[in-house]
Coordinates of C-alpha atoms in Angstrom, one line a residue:
M1 CA -3.1 37.5 4.6
A2 CA -4.1 34.2 6.3
G3 CA -1.7 31.3 5.7
L4 CA -2.3 28.1 3.9
R5 CA -1.8 25.0 6.0
I6 CA -0.6 21.7 4.6
I7 CA -1.2 18.6 6.9
P8 CA 0.1 15.3 5.7
L9 CA -1.6 12.3 7.3
G10 CA 0.2 9.6 5.3
G11 CA 3.0 9.1 2.8
L12 CA 5.8 10.8 4.6
G13 CA 8.6 8.7 6.1
E14 CA 7.1 5.8 4.3
V15 CA 6.0 4.5 0.9
G16 CA 2.2 4.1 0.9
K17 CA -1.1 5.4 2.4
N18 CA -0.7 8.8 0.8
M19 CA -3.0 11.5 2.2
T20 CA -2.5 15.3 2.5
V21 CA -5.0 17.8 3.9
Y22 CA -4.9 21.4 2.6
E23 CA -6.6 24.0 4.9
Y24 CA -7.4 27.6 4.2
G25 CA -9.6 29.5 6.6
D26 CA -12.6 27.3 7.5
D27 CA -12.3 25.0 4.5
M28 CA -10.3 21.9 3.8
V29 CA -9.7 19.6 0.8
V30 CA -8.0 16.2 0.9
V31 CA -5.5 15.1 -1.8
D32 CA -5.6 11.3 -2.1
A33 CA -6.7 8.7 0.3
G34 CA -4.4 5.8 0.1
L35 CA -3.6 2.6 2.0
A36 CA -0.5 0.5 2.6
F37 CA 0.0 -3.2 2.8
P38 CA 1.1 -4.7 6.1
R39 CA 4.7 -5.5 6.9
D40 CA 5.7 -9.0 8.0
E41 CA 5.6 -8.1 11.7
Q42 CA 2.0 -6.8 11.4
L43 CA 0.6 -10.3 11.8
G44 CA -3.0 -10.9 10.7
V45 CA -3.4 -7.4 9.4
D46 CA -5.0 -7.1 5.9
L47 CA -4.5 -3.4 5.2
V48 CA -3.0 -0.3 6.8
L49 CA -4.8 3.0 6.6
P50 CA -3.9 6.5 7.8
D51 CA -5.5 7.7 11.1
F52 CA -8.6 9.6 10.0
S53 CA -9.2 11.2 13.5
F54 CA -8.2 14.7 12.4
L55 CA -10.6 14.6 9.5
S56 CA -13.3 13.1 11.7
D57 CA -12.9 16.0 14.1
N58 CA -13.2 18.5 11.3
A59 CA -15.7 16.7 9.1
E60 CA -18.0 19.7 8.5
R61 CA -15.0 21.7 7.1
V62 CA -13.9 19.1 4.4
R63 CA -15.2 20.1 1.0
A64 CA -13.8 17.4 -1.3
V65 CA -11.3 14.6 -1.9
L66 CA -9.0 15.3 -4.9
L67 CA -7.3 12.3 -6.5
T68 CA -4.1 12.3 -8.5
H69 CA -4.4 8.7 -10.0
G70 CA -5.9 5.3 -9.4
H71 CA -3.2 3.4 -7.5
E72 CA -4.1 1.7 -4.3
D73 CA -1.6 3.8 -2.2
H74 CA -3.6 6.9 -3.4
V75 CA -7.2 5.7 -3.6
G76 CA -7.5 2.4 -1.7
G77 CA -8.4 4.0 1.7
L78 CA -11.3 6.0 0.2
P79 CA -14.1 3.6 1.2
Y80 CA -12.9 3.6 4.8
L81 CA -12.5 7.4 4.8
L82 CA -16.1 7.8 3.5
R83 CA -17.4 5.6 6.3
R84 CA -15.8 7.9 8.9
V85 CA -16.2 11.3 7.3
P86 CA -19.2 12.3 5.1
I87 CA -17.4 13.9 2.2
G88 CA -19.8 14.7 -0.5
H89 CA -17.5 15.3 -3.5
I90 CA -14.7 13.4 -5.1
W91 CA -12.7 14.8 -8.0
G92 CA -10.4 12.7 -10.3
T93 CA -9.6 11.9 -13.9
K94 CA -11.7 9.5 -16.0
L95 CA -9.9 6.2 -15.4
T96 CA -9.3 7.1 -11.7
L97 CA -13.0 7.7 -11.2
A98 CA -13.9 4.5 -13.0
L99 CA -11.6 2.5 -10.7
V100 CA -13.0 4.4 -7.6
Q101 CA -16.6 3.8 -8.7
S102 CA -16.0 0.1 -8.9
K103 CA -14.3 0.1 -5.4
L104 CA -17.1 2.1 -3.8
D105 CA -19.7 -0.2 -5.4
E106 CA -17.9 -3.2 -3.8
H107 CA -18.2 -1.5 -0.4
G108 CA -21.9 -0.5 -1.0
L109 CA -20.9 3.2 -1.0
L110 CA -21.8 4.3 -4.5
R111 CA -24.2 7.0 -3.1
A112 CA -21.8 8.2 -0.4
A113 CA -20.3 10.9 -2.6
E114 CA -20.7 12.6 -5.9
L115 CA -18.0 11.9 -8.5
H116 CA -16.7 14.7 -10.6
E117 CA -14.5 14.2 -13.6
A118 CA -11.4 16.5 -13.7
D119 CA -10.1 17.3 -17.2
P120 CA -6.3 18.0 -17.4
E121 CA -7.0 20.0 -20.6
G122 CA -10.0 21.9 -19.1
D123 CA -10.7 25.1 -17.2
P124 CA -9.9 25.4 -13.5
V125 CA -12.7 24.5 -11.0
D126 CA -13.5 26.1 -7.7
V127 CA -14.1 24.2 -4.5
G128 CA -14.6 26.6 -1.6
P129 CA -11.6 29.0 -1.6
F130 CA -9.5 26.6 -3.6
R131 CA -9.1 27.1 -7.4
L132 CA -8.0 23.7 -8.8
E133 CA -6.3 22.6 -12.0
W134 CA -5.1 19.1 -13.0
V135 CA -2.0 18.8 -15.1
R136 CA -1.3 15.6 -17.1
M137 CA 1.7 13.6 -15.8
A138 CA 3.2 10.3 -17.1
H139 CA 3.2 7.4 -14.6
S140 CA 2.6 3.6 -14.6
I141 CA -1.1 4.0 -14.9
P142 CA -3.0 6.2 -17.4
D143 CA -4.8 9.4 -16.4
T144 CA -2.3 10.5 -13.8
A145 CA -2.3 14.2 -12.9
A146 CA -0.6 16.7 -10.7
I147 CA -3.0 19.1 -8.9
V148 CA -2.5 22.9 -8.7
L149 CA -4.2 24.4 -5.7
E150 CA -4.5 28.2 -5.7
T151 CA -5.8 30.1 -2.7
P152 CA -5.3 33.7 -1.4
G153 CA -2.7 32.0 0.8
G154 CA -0.5 30.8 -2.1
R155 CA -0.3 28.6 -5.2
V156 CA 0.8 25.0 -4.5
V157 CA 1.7 22.3 -7.1
H158 CA 1.1 18.8 -5.7
T159 CA 2.8 16.5 -8.2
G160 CA 1.4 13.1 -7.2
D161 CA 3.4 10.3 -8.7
Y162 CA 5.1 11.0 -12.0
K163 CA 8.1 10.5 -14.4
I164 CA 9.1 12.4 -17.5
D165 CA 8.5 9.7 -20.2
H166 CA 9.1 11.1 -23.7
T167 CA 7.8 7.9 -25.3
P168 CA 4.8 6.8 -23.2
V169 CA 2.8 3.8 -24.5
D170 CA -0.4 5.9 -24.8
G171 CA 1.4 9.0 -26.1
M172 CA 0.3 11.0 -23.1
R173 CA 3.5 12.7 -22.0
T174 CA 4.0 14.8 -18.8
D175 CA 2.8 18.2 -19.8
V176 CA 6.0 20.1 -19.4
G177 CA 4.6 23.1 -21.3
R178 CA 1.8 23.5 -18.7
L179 CA 4.3 23.1 -15.9
A180 CA 6.5 25.9 -17.4
D181 CA 3.4 28.0 -17.8
I182 CA 2.5 27.5 -14.1
G183 CA 6.1 28.3 -13.2
N184 CA 5.8 31.6 -15.0
R185 CA 2.8 32.4 -13.0
G186 CA 4.7 31.8 -9.8
V187 CA 4.7 28.8 -7.5
D188 CA 4.8 29.3 -3.8
L189 CA 5.2 25.7 -2.8
L190 CA 6.1 22.4 -4.6
V191 CA 4.8 19.3 -2.8
G192 CA 6.7 16.7 -4.8
D193 CA 7.1 12.9 -5.2
S194 CA 10.5 11.8 -3.7
T195 CA 10.4 8.0 -4.3
N196 CA 13.4 7.9 -6.7
A197 CA 15.2 11.0 -5.5
E198 CA 18.3 9.0 -4.6
R199 CA 18.6 7.5 -8.0
P200 CA 20.8 9.4 -10.5
G201 CA 19.8 10.0 -14.1
V202 CA 16.4 9.4 -15.6
T203 CA 13.9 6.6 -15.3
P204 CA 13.7 4.4 -18.4
S205 CA 10.6 4.8 -20.6
E206 CA 7.8 2.3 -20.2
R207 CA 8.5 1.3 -23.9
V208 CA 11.8 -0.3 -22.7
V209 CA 9.7 -3.1 -21.1
G210 CA 7.7 -3.5 -24.4
E211 CA 11.0 -4.0 -26.3
A212 CA 12.1 -6.6 -23.7
F213 CA 8.8 -8.4 -24.3
R214 CA 9.4 -8.4 -28.0
Q215 CA 12.8 -10.0 -27.5
L216 CA 11.8 -12.5 -24.9
I217 CA 8.3 -13.8 -25.8
P218 CA 8.8 -14.9 -29.5
V219 CA 11.6 -17.3 -28.7
R220 CA 9.8 -19.1 -25.9
T221 CA 8.0 -22.4 -26.7
G222 CA 6.0 -23.1 -23.5
R223 CA 3.2 -21.2 -21.9
I224 CA 4.2 -17.6 -20.8
F225 CA 2.9 -16.0 -17.6
V226 CA 3.3 -12.2 -17.2
S227 CA 2.6 -10.9 -13.7
S228 CA 2.5 -7.2 -12.9
F229 CA 0.5 -4.8 -10.7
A230 CA -3.1 -5.1 -11.7
S231 CA -3.3 -1.3 -12.3
N232 CA -0.4 -1.3 -14.8
V233 CA -2.5 -0.9 -17.9
H234 CA 0.4 0.0 -20.1
R235 CA 2.3 -3.2 -19.1
M236 CA -0.8 -5.3 -19.9
Q237 CA -1.3 -3.6 -23.3
Q238 CA 2.4 -4.2 -24.3
A239 CA 2.2 -7.9 -23.3
I240 CA -1.1 -8.2 -25.3
D241 CA 0.5 -6.5 -28.3
V242 CA 3.4 -8.9 -28.4
A243 CA 1.1 -11.9 -27.9
A244 CA -0.9 -10.8 -30.9
E245 CA 2.3 -10.6 -33.0
V246 CA 3.2 -14.2 -32.2
D247 CA -0.3 -15.5 -32.4
R248 CA -0.8 -16.4 -28.7
K249 CA -4.2 -16.3 -27.0
V250 CA -4.4 -14.3 -23.8
A251 CA -6.1 -15.3 -20.5
V252 CA -6.4 -13.0 -17.5
I253 CA -6.2 -14.6 -14.0
G254 CA -6.8 -12.7 -10.8
R255 CA -9.8 -10.7 -9.7
S256 CA -8.1 -7.3 -9.5
M257 CA -6.5 -7.8 -12.9
R258 CA -9.7 -8.9 -14.6
K259 CA -11.5 -5.9 -13.1
T260 CA -8.9 -3.4 -14.3
L261 CA -8.8 -5.0 -17.8
N262 CA -12.6 -4.8 -18.1
I263 CA -12.8 -1.1 -16.9
S264 CA -9.9 -0.1 -19.1
R265 CA -11.3 -1.9 -22.2
N266 CA -14.7 -0.2 -21.7
L267 CA -13.0 3.2 -21.5
G268 CA -10.7 2.5 -24.5
Y269 CA -7.4 2.4 -22.5
I270 CA -6.8 -1.2 -23.4
K271 CA -7.4 -2.7 -26.9
I272 CA -7.7 -6.5 -27.3
P273 CA -10.0 -8.3 -29.8
D274 CA -12.6 -10.6 -28.2
A275 CA -11.4 -13.5 -30.2
M276 CA -8.0 -13.2 -28.6
L277 CA -9.3 -13.5 -25.0
L278 CA -9.7 -16.8 -23.3
K279 CA -11.5 -17.6 -20.1
P280 CA -9.1 -19.3 -17.6
H281 CA -10.7 -22.7 -18.0
E282 CA -10.2 -22.6 -21.7
L283 CA -6.4 -22.6 -21.5
E284 CA -6.1 -26.4 -21.6
E285 CA -7.9 -26.5 -25.0
Y286 CA -4.8 -24.8 -26.6
P287 CA -1.2 -25.8 -27.0
R288 CA 0.9 -24.3 -24.2
G289 CA 3.1 -22.5 -26.8
K290 CA 0.0 -20.7 -28.1
T291 CA -1.1 -19.1 -24.8
L292 CA -0.1 -16.2 -22.6
V293 CA -1.4 -15.6 -19.1
L294 CA -1.7 -12.2 -17.5
C295 CA -1.9 -12.8 -13.7
S296 CA -1.8 -10.8 -10.5
G297 CA 0.5 -11.7 -7.6
S298 CA 3.7 -9.9 -8.5
Q299 CA 4.2 -9.1 -4.8
G300 CA 3.9 -12.7 -3.6
E301 CA 0.6 -12.1 -1.9
P302 CA -0.5 -15.3 -0.2
L303 CA -3.8 -16.0 -2.0
S304 CA -2.9 -14.3 -5.3
A305 CA -3.0 -16.0 -8.7
L306 CA 0.8 -16.3 -9.2
T307 CA 1.4 -17.5 -5.7
R308 CA -1.2 -20.3 -6.0
I309 CA 0.3 -21.2 -9.4
A310 CA 3.8 -21.4 -7.8
Y311 CA 2.4 -23.9 -5.2
N312 CA 0.6 -25.9 -7.9
D313 CA -2.7 -24.9 -6.2
H314 CA -4.6 -22.9 -9.0
P315 CA -7.7 -24.5 -10.3
A316 CA -7.4 -23.2 -13.9
T317 CA -3.7 -23.4 -14.8
S318 CA -0.3 -24.7 -13.8
V319 CA 3.4 -24.3 -14.6
E320 CA 5.4 -27.0 -16.3
R321 CA 9.0 -27.4 -17.4
G322 CA 9.6 -25.2 -20.4
D323 CA 7.2 -22.5 -19.3
T324 CA 8.4 -18.9 -18.7
V325 CA 7.2 -16.6 -16.0
I326 CA 7.9 -12.8 -16.3
I327 CA 7.5 -10.9 -13.0
S328 CA 7.2 -7.4 -14.4
A329 CA 7.3 -5.5 -11.1
K330 CA 9.7 -4.4 -8.3
P331 CA 8.9 -5.8 -4.9
I332 CA 7.5 -3.3 -2.5
P333 CA 9.9 -2.9 0.5
G334 CA 8.9 -5.7 3.0
N335 CA 7.6 -8.0 0.3
E336 CA 11.0 -9.3 -0.9
L337 CA 10.9 -12.6 1.0
R338 CA 7.4 -13.5 -0.3
V339 CA 8.4 -12.7 -3.9
H340 CA 11.6 -14.8 -3.5
D341 CA 9.4 -17.7 -2.1
T342 CA 7.2 -17.4 -5.2
I343 CA 10.2 -17.4 -7.6
N344 CA 11.6 -20.5 -5.8
G345 CA 8.3 -22.3 -6.1
L346 CA 8.0 -21.5 -9.8
A347 CA 11.6 -22.6 -10.5
R348 CA 11.0 -25.8 -8.6
L349 CA 8.2 -26.6 -11.0
G350 CA 10.6 -26.2 -13.9
A351 CA 9.7 -22.6 -15.1
E352 CA 12.3 -20.1 -16.2
V353 CA 11.6 -17.0 -14.1
L354 CA 12.5 -13.6 -15.5
H355 CA 12.4 -10.6 -13.1
E356 CA 14.0 -7.2 -12.5
E357 CA 17.3 -8.6 -11.4
N358 CA 18.0 -10.8 -14.5
A359 CA 16.1 -9.1 -17.3
V360 CA 14.8 -5.6 -18.3
V361 CA 11.2 -6.5 -17.5
H362 CA 10.3 -3.5 -15.3
A363 CA 10.5 0.3 -15.5
S364 CA 9.7 2.5 -12.5
G365 CA 6.8 4.9 -12.7
H366 CA 8.7 7.5 -10.5
A367 CA 11.0 10.3 -11.5
N368 CA 14.8 9.9 -10.9
A369 CA 17.0 12.8 -9.8
E370 CA 17.4 14.4 -13.2
E371 CA 13.7 14.5 -13.8
L372 CA 13.1 16.0 -10.3
R373 CA 15.7 18.7 -11.3
T374 CA 13.8 19.3 -14.5
V375 CA 10.5 19.9 -12.7
L376 CA 12.2 22.1 -10.1
S377 CA 13.6 24.2 -13.0
L378 CA 10.2 24.4 -14.8
L379 CA 8.2 25.4 -11.7
R380 CA 10.9 27.5 -9.9
P381 CA 9.1 27.2 -6.6
R382 CA 9.7 29.6 -3.7
C383 CA 9.3 26.7 -1.2
V384 CA 9.6 22.9 -1.4
M385 CA 8.1 20.1 0.7
P386 CA 9.3 16.6 -0.3
V387 CA 6.6 13.9 0.2
H388 CA 5.9 10.3 -0.9
G389 CA 8.9 8.5 0.4
E390 CA 11.0 7.4 3.3
Y391 CA 12.9 10.0 5.2
R392 CA 16.1 9.4 3.2
M393 CA 14.2 9.9 -0.1
Q394 CA 12.7 13.2 1.2
A395 CA 16.2 14.3 2.3
A396 CA 17.6 13.5 -1.2
H397 CA 14.8 15.5 -2.8
A398 CA 15.5 18.4 -0.4
R399 CA 19.2 18.4 -1.5
L400 CA 18.1 18.6 -5.1
A401 CA 15.8 21.6 -4.3
E402 CA 18.7 23.3 -2.6
D403 CA 21.0 22.7 -5.6
A404 CA 18.2 24.2 -7.8
G405 CA 18.5 27.4 -5.9
V406 CA 15.7 27.1 -3.3
D407 CA 16.6 28.8 -0.1
P408 CA 17.3 26.1 2.5
R409 CA 15.1 27.9 5.0
N410 CA 12.2 27.4 2.5
I411 CA 12.6 23.6 2.4
V412 CA 10.6 21.6 4.9
I413 CA 11.0 17.9 5.6
A414 CA 7.8 17.2 7.5
E415 CA 6.4 14.0 9.1
N416 CA 2.9 12.6 9.1
G417 CA 0.8 14.8 11.4
S418 CA 3.0 17.9 10.9
V419 CA 1.0 21.2 10.4
V420 CA 3.0 23.1 7.8
E421 CA 2.0 26.8 7.3
L422 CA 2.8 28.7 4.2
T423 CA 2.7 32.5 4.3
D424 CA 4.0 35.4 2.2
D425 CA 7.4 35.4 4.0
R426 CA 8.0 31.9 5.3
I427 CA 7.1 28.2 5.5
A428 CA 7.3 26.4 8.8
I429 CA 6.0 23.5 10.9
V430 CA 3.7 25.3 13.4
D431 CA 1.8 22.4 15.1
Q432 CA 1.1 18.7 15.2
V433 CA -2.1 16.8 14.8
Q434 CA -3.0 13.2 15.6
S435 CA -1.7 10.8 13.0
G436 CA -0.6 7.2 12.8
V437 CA -2.1 4.0 11.4
T438 CA -5.4 2.2 11.4
F439 CA -5.4 -1.5 10.9
V440 CA -7.9 -3.4 8.8
D441 CA -8.3 -7.0 10.1
G442 CA -11.0 -8.9 8.3
L443 CA -14.2 -7.0 8.8
G444 CA -12.8 -5.0 11.6
V445 CA -11.4 -1.5 10.9
G446 CA -9.4 0.1 13.7
D447 CA -10.3 -2.5 16.4
V448 CA -6.8 -4.0 16.2
R449 CA -4.3 -1.9 18.1
D450 CA -0.5 -2.1 18.5
V451 CA -0.9 -4.1 21.6
A452 CA -2.7 -6.8 19.7
I453 CA 0.0 -6.8 17.0
R454 CA 2.6 -7.2 19.8
D455 CA 0.7 -10.1 21.2
R456 CA 0.5 -11.8 17.8
Q457 CA 4.3 -11.3 17.4
R458 CA 4.9 -12.8 20.8
L459 CA 2.7 -15.8 20.0
S460 CA 4.5 -16.4 16.7
E461 CA 8.0 -16.1 18.2
D462 CA 7.7 -17.7 21.7
G463 CA 4.4 -19.6 21.7
V464 CA 1.7 -19.8 24.3
V465 CA 1.1 -21.7 27.6
I466 CA -2.5 -21.9 28.8
I467 CA -3.0 -23.1 32.4
V468 CA -6.5 -24.2 33.4
A469 CA -7.1 -24.5 37.2
T470 CA -10.3 -25.6 38.7
L471 CA -11.6 -24.4 42.1
A472 CA -14.6 -25.5 44.2
A473 CA -17.1 -22.6 44.4
S474 CA -18.3 -23.8 47.7
N475 CA -15.0 -23.5 49.7
G476 CA -12.5 -22.1 47.2
G477 CA -10.3 -25.1 47.3
A478 CA -8.5 -26.7 44.4
V479 CA -10.5 -29.5 42.9
S480 CA -7.7 -31.1 40.8
P481 CA -4.2 -30.3 39.6
P482 CA -4.0 -27.6 36.8
E483 CA -4.0 -28.7 33.2
L484 CA -1.5 -27.3 30.7
I485 CA -2.1 -26.6 27.0
V486 CA 1.3 -25.8 25.3
R487 CA 1.7 -24.5 21.7
G488 CA 5.0 -23.4 20.1
V489 CA 7.1 -23.8 23.2
G490 CA 8.3 -27.4 22.7
D491 CA 6.9 -30.7 23.9
A492 CA 9.6 -31.8 26.4
Q493 CA 7.6 -33.7 29.0
P494 CA 9.9 -32.9 31.9
I495 CA 9.5 -29.2 31.4
I496 CA 5.7 -29.5 31.0
D497 CA 5.6 -31.6 34.2
E498 CA 7.7 -29.0 36.1
L499 CA 5.4 -26.2 34.9
R500 CA 2.3 -28.1 36.0
A501 CA 3.8 -28.7 39.4
E502 CA 4.8 -25.0 39.7
A503 CA 1.3 -23.9 38.8
D504 CA -0.2 -26.4 41.3
N505 CA 2.1 -25.3 44.1
T506 CA 1.5 -21.7 43.5
L507 CA -2.3 -22.2 43.5
R508 CA -2.2 -24.2 46.8
D509 CA 0.2 -21.6 48.4
C510 CA -2.2 -18.8 47.5
L511 CA -5.2 -20.7 48.8
A512 CA -3.4 -21.5 52.1
Q513 CA -2.9 -17.7 52.5
N514 CA -6.6 -17.1 51.8
I515 CA -5.9 -15.5 48.5
T516 CA -9.0 -16.4 46.5
E517 CA -9.6 -13.4 44.2
I518 CA -9.4 -14.7 40.7
K519 CA -7.3 -11.9 39.2
L520 CA -4.7 -12.3 42.0
L521 CA -4.5 -16.1 41.6
Q522 CA -4.0 -15.6 37.8
E523 CA -1.2 -13.0 38.4
H524 CA 0.7 -15.3 40.8
I525 CA 0.4 -18.3 38.5
H526 CA 1.5 -16.2 35.5
D527 CA 4.6 -14.8 37.3
N528 CA 5.8 -18.0 38.9
V529 CA 5.3 -20.3 35.9
G530 CA 6.8 -17.6 33.6
Q531 CA 9.9 -17.4 35.8
V532 CA 10.4 -21.2 35.8
L533 CA 10.0 -21.3 32.0
Y534 CA 12.5 -18.5 31.4
D535 CA 15.0 -20.1 33.8
R536 CA 14.8 -23.4 31.9
T537 CA 14.4 -22.3 28.3
G538 CA 15.4 -18.6 28.1
R539 CA 12.0 -17.8 26.4
R540 CA 9.1 -15.7 27.4
P541 CA 5.9 -17.2 25.8
M542 CA 2.5 -15.8 26.4
I543 CA 1.1 -17.3 29.6
L544 CA -2.7 -17.4 30.0
P545 CA -3.9 -18.7 33.4
V546 CA -7.6 -19.6 33.4
I547 CA -9.4 -20.1 36.7
V548 CA -12.7 -22.1 36.5
E549 CA -15.1 -22.3 39.5
V550 CA -17.3 -25.4 39.7

């Protein structure tokens, strides 16, 4: 029997840009197509995508993209993938598809693929040799599902993101009965979420946040701002419910949050009377104690609504002493400093800021260790492959699997680009494909490479020295002493004069030796000026010699 191959292209050894390829024979399906947000050192980068080269090289074999839920780290890379790889079919649950449809519309790609609604209560569907089922899972966005992929090479359960919430806001619990059923059929491989594998116990229910809102909001007298991920529909609904109870009007600020609210209202996932909704510019018509603002920017994004409010730069609203800001989200690793800056800005304006560290205003959407144990006991998989997490999280999930009785030889901790083969008698890493990252910088996708990021880092840390030298085209002699443009190095005039003299001497020495080739002149000036600068300052800024012939 041919083996089933599992090829993760993102989401392993990291949190974000989740993408996994399943290959059986000549056919492939892709589970999720996510993105990640840039780290501080990735200067000027807007988004980080998986490297799609492997899918590009096998485009004619890719049958469909299968989506687990609508979070950006699972669907945000889809428009960029469709530009590179002509995939005709996308499967996902109702809300997931609605969010994807809006995203594709923004990118002018609505006709790029056919959207198919997957029903977690419905019959299996066939895509090539893959028989697919979606199983309802609780998470921090509605319509989240695990995917069961059945092929002649084995049955795999790909959990996506989940937690076992017994009291979800919408009543849609993780379908443990279905999971037990699937376990009884026999599971060859569990590909499972590892995000909270290191955390003991169980994840608190989303309703815990609603109860916190009920305690915090009624006693506040100023305007209340609630910031969360724009996709956290349950969090928005709970804030709206409490606002209704205390007779506050609600305004929604931030493009992504308004879009999610409109889509969710149209599909019935959020309920709010029209009379309760305010447009942002209408806020000033009401007493501050009678309004609540839902706004994006819980991660301190530079141009987001909450960040602009924190710096008193938002055209529609502002924070005053006596107002309360509830940041109902945990900072994504790498965003902590930006979030702290936002909190400091809000506090400076007089607001009381409540966040995860000083109030129960956030609950994770990912399963803790006890919930992972529960799923392992329900499915009783022959093999386990931890995904969706940094290496330490994958390793913790692997230990839980071993504790649950899975043979350690059947537990694989893979990396992005690993080719994992599942057969009747084993699971193993058998190959490696090209993987990595693709940077989105403005309108450019993939045209910024690591070398450009390193240059940006160097510019930000050590500055730049631009040396402009003018030569006479007729005889190759120097017309005038070089000019220096110095940024981020310091403005000590003696050092600048010394650098100018060094550049001038180097140029004249080269010309005296009949060295007139532009590249060689630039190299000599670069090396000599750089050495003087390092000797005097201990720094290595970027040095850009420019030779102009007149």
